[in-house]
Short mmCIF file of C-alpha atoms in Angstrom, two decimals:
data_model
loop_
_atom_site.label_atom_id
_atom_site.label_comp_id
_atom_site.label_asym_id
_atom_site.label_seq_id
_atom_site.Cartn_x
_atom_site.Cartn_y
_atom_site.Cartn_z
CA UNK A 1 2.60 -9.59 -19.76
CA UNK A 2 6.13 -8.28 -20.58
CA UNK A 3 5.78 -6.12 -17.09
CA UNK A 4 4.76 -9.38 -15.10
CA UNK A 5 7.75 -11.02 -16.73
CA UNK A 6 10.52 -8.30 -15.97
CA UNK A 7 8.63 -8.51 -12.48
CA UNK A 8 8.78 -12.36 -11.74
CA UNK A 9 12.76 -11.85 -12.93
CA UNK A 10 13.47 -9.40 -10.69
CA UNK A 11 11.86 -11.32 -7.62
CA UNK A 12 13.97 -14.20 -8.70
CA UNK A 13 16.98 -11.87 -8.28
CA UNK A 14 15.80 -10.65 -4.99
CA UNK A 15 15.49 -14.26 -3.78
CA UNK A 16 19.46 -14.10 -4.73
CA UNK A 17 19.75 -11.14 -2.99
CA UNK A 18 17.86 -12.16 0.07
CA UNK A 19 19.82 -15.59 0.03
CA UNK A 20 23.10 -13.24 0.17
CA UNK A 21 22.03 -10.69 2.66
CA UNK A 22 21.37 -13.71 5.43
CA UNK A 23 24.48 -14.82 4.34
CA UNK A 24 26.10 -11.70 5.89
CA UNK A 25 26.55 -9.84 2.35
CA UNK A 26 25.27 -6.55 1.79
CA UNK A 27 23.91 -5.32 -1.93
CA UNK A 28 23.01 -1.73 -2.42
CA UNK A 29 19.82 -1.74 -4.96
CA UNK A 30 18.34 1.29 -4.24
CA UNK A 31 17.23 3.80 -7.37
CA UNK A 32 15.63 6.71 -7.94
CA UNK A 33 11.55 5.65 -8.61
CA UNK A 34 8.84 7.27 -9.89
CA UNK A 35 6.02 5.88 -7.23
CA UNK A 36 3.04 7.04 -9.57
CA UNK A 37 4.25 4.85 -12.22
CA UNK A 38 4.99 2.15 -9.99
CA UNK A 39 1.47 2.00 -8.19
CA UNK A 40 -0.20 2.19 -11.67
CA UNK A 41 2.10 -0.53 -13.02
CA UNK A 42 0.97 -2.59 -9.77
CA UNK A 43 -2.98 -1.97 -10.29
CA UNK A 44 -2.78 -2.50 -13.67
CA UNK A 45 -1.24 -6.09 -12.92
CA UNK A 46 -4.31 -6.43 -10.74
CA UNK A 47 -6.88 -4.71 -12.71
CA UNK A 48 -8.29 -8.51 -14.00
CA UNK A 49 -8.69 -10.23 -10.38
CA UNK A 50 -10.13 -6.47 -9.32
CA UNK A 51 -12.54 -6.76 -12.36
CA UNK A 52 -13.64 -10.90 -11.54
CA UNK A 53 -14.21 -9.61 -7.72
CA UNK A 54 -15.91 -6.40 -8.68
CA UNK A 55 -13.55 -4.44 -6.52
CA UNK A 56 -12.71 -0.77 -7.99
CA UNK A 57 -9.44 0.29 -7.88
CA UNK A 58 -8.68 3.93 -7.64
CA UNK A 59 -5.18 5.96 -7.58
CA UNK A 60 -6.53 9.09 -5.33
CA UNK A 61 -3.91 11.41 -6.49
CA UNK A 62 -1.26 12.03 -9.83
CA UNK A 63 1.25 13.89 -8.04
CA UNK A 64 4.82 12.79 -10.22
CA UNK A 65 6.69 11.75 -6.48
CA UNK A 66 10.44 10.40 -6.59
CA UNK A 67 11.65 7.77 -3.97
CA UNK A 68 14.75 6.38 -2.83
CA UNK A 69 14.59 2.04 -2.77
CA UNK A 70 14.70 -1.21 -4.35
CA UNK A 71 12.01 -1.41 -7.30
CA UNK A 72 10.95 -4.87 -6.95
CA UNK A 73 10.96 -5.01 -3.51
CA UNK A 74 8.47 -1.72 -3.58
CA UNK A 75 6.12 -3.40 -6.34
CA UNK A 76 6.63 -6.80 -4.51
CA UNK A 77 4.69 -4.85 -1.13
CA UNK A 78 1.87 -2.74 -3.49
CA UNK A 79 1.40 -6.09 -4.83
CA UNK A 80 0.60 -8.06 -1.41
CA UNK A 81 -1.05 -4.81 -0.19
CA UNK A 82 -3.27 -4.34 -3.10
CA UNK A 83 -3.88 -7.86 -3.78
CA UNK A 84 -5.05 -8.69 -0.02
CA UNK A 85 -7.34 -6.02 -0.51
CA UNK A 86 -8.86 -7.10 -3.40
CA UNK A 87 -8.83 -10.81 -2.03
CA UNK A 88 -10.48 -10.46 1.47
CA UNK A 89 -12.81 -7.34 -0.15
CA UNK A 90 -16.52 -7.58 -0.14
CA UNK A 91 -17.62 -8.49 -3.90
CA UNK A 92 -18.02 -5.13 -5.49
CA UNK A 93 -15.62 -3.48 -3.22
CA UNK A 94 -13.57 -0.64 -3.34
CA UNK A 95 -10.22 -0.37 -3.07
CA UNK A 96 -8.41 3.65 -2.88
CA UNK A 97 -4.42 4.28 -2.79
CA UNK A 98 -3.13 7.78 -2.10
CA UNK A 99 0.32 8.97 -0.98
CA UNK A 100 1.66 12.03 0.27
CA UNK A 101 5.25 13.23 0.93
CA UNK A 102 5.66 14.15 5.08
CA UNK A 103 9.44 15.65 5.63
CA UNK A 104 11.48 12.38 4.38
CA UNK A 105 9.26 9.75 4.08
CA UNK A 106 6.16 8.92 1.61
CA UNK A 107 3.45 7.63 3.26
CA UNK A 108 1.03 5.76 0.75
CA UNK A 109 -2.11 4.17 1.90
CA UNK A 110 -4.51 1.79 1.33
CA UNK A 111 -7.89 2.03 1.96
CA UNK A 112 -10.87 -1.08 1.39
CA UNK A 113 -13.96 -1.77 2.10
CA UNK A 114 -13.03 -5.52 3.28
CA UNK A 115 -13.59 -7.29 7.19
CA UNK A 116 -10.62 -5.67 7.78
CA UNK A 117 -7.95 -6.93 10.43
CA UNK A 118 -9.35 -7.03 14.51
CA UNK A 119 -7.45 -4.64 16.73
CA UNK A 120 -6.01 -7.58 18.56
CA UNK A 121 -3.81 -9.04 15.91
CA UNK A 122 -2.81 -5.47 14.10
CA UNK A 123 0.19 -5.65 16.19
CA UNK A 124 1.27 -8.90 14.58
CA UNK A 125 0.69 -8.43 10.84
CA UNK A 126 4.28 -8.12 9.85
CA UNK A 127 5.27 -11.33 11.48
CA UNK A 128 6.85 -13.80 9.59
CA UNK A 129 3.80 -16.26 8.01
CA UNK A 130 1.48 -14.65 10.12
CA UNK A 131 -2.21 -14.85 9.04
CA UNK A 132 -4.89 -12.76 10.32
CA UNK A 133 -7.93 -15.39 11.66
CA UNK A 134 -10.60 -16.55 9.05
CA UNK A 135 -8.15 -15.88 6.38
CA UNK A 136 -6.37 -19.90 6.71
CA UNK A 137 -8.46 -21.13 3.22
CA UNK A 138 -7.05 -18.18 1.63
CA UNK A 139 -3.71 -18.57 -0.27
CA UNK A 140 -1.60 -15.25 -0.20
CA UNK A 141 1.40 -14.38 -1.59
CA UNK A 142 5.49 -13.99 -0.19
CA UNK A 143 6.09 -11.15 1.68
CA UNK A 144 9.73 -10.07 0.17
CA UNK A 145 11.46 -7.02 1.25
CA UNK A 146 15.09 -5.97 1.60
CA UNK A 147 17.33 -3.45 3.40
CA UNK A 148 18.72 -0.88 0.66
CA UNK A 149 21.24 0.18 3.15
#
C-alpha cells in the first residue's frame, strides 16, 4: 500500500512535470535505479489482478543492473506493460520479464501468452490513445513518460 501511495504521488508530480516540459521547461529527474528492484516492486503491485486472472508472473533473471532515468516514469511503463499483459492474457496465462544489458542500453522484455497485437498495427502501438482492435471494452491505463535530458 505505502509503495502504491509513494507511486500515485510521484505520477502526480510527473503530471507537473509533463505540464512544464510542454510548457517549454526542462527538469532533469534522472537517478541512478536498481531495475531488479523496480520490476519486482511493479509485479508485486500486480501480483493480486495476476492471481484473480490466473496469470503467473515470473522475473527470468536476478542480475543486480543499474540504470540511468526517471523512477516513476520507468515503473509508470512496467506498469502498463505488465498490466496489459495480464489484462488481454488468456485466464491462467503466463506472463515472463527478463532484461539484459547490450553496450548502453538495457533491453527488458516481456513475454505472454495473450492474442497478442496483429502485425498490421505493431507499427502504431506507441501512438497517442491508440488501441489495438478488440481491445475498445477494455479500460487501460495513461501512458506517461518523460525526457530525462
Amino acid at each position: 500500500i505505502q509503495s502504491s501511495a509513494q507511486h500515485m504521488n510521484s505520477i502526480l508530480d510527473n503530471l507537473y512535470i509533463l505540464n512544464c516540459l510542454e510548457k517549454g521547461n526542462k527538469f532533469k529527474t534522472c537517478y541512478s535505479i536498481d531495475i531488479l528492484d523496480e520490476i519486482t516492486s511493479t509485479v508485486s503491485m500486480l501480483f493480486e489482478s495476476a492471481n484473480k486472472k490466473g496469470a503467473d508472473l515470473s522475473i527470468l533473471n536476478d542480475t543486480r543492473t543499474k540504470v540511468e532515468g526517471d523512477k516513476t516514469a520507468i515503473r509508470q511503463v512496467l506498469l502498463n506493460i505488465l498490466s496489459n499483459a495480464i489484462k488481454y492474457n488468456k485466464k491462467n496465462g503466463k506472463v515472463m520479464i527478463f532484461f539484459e544489458e547490450t553496450d548502453d542500453f538495457l533491453e527488458v522484455y516481456i513475454s505472454d501468452s495473450g492474442i497478442g497485437i496483429a502485425a498490421e498495427e505493431l507499427s502504431s502501438i506507441f501512438e497517442k490513445d491508440y488501441r489495438a482492435g478488440g481491445s475498445e471494452d477494455v479500460k487501460v491505463l495513461a501512458f506517461i513518460s518523460q525526457n530525462c535530458s
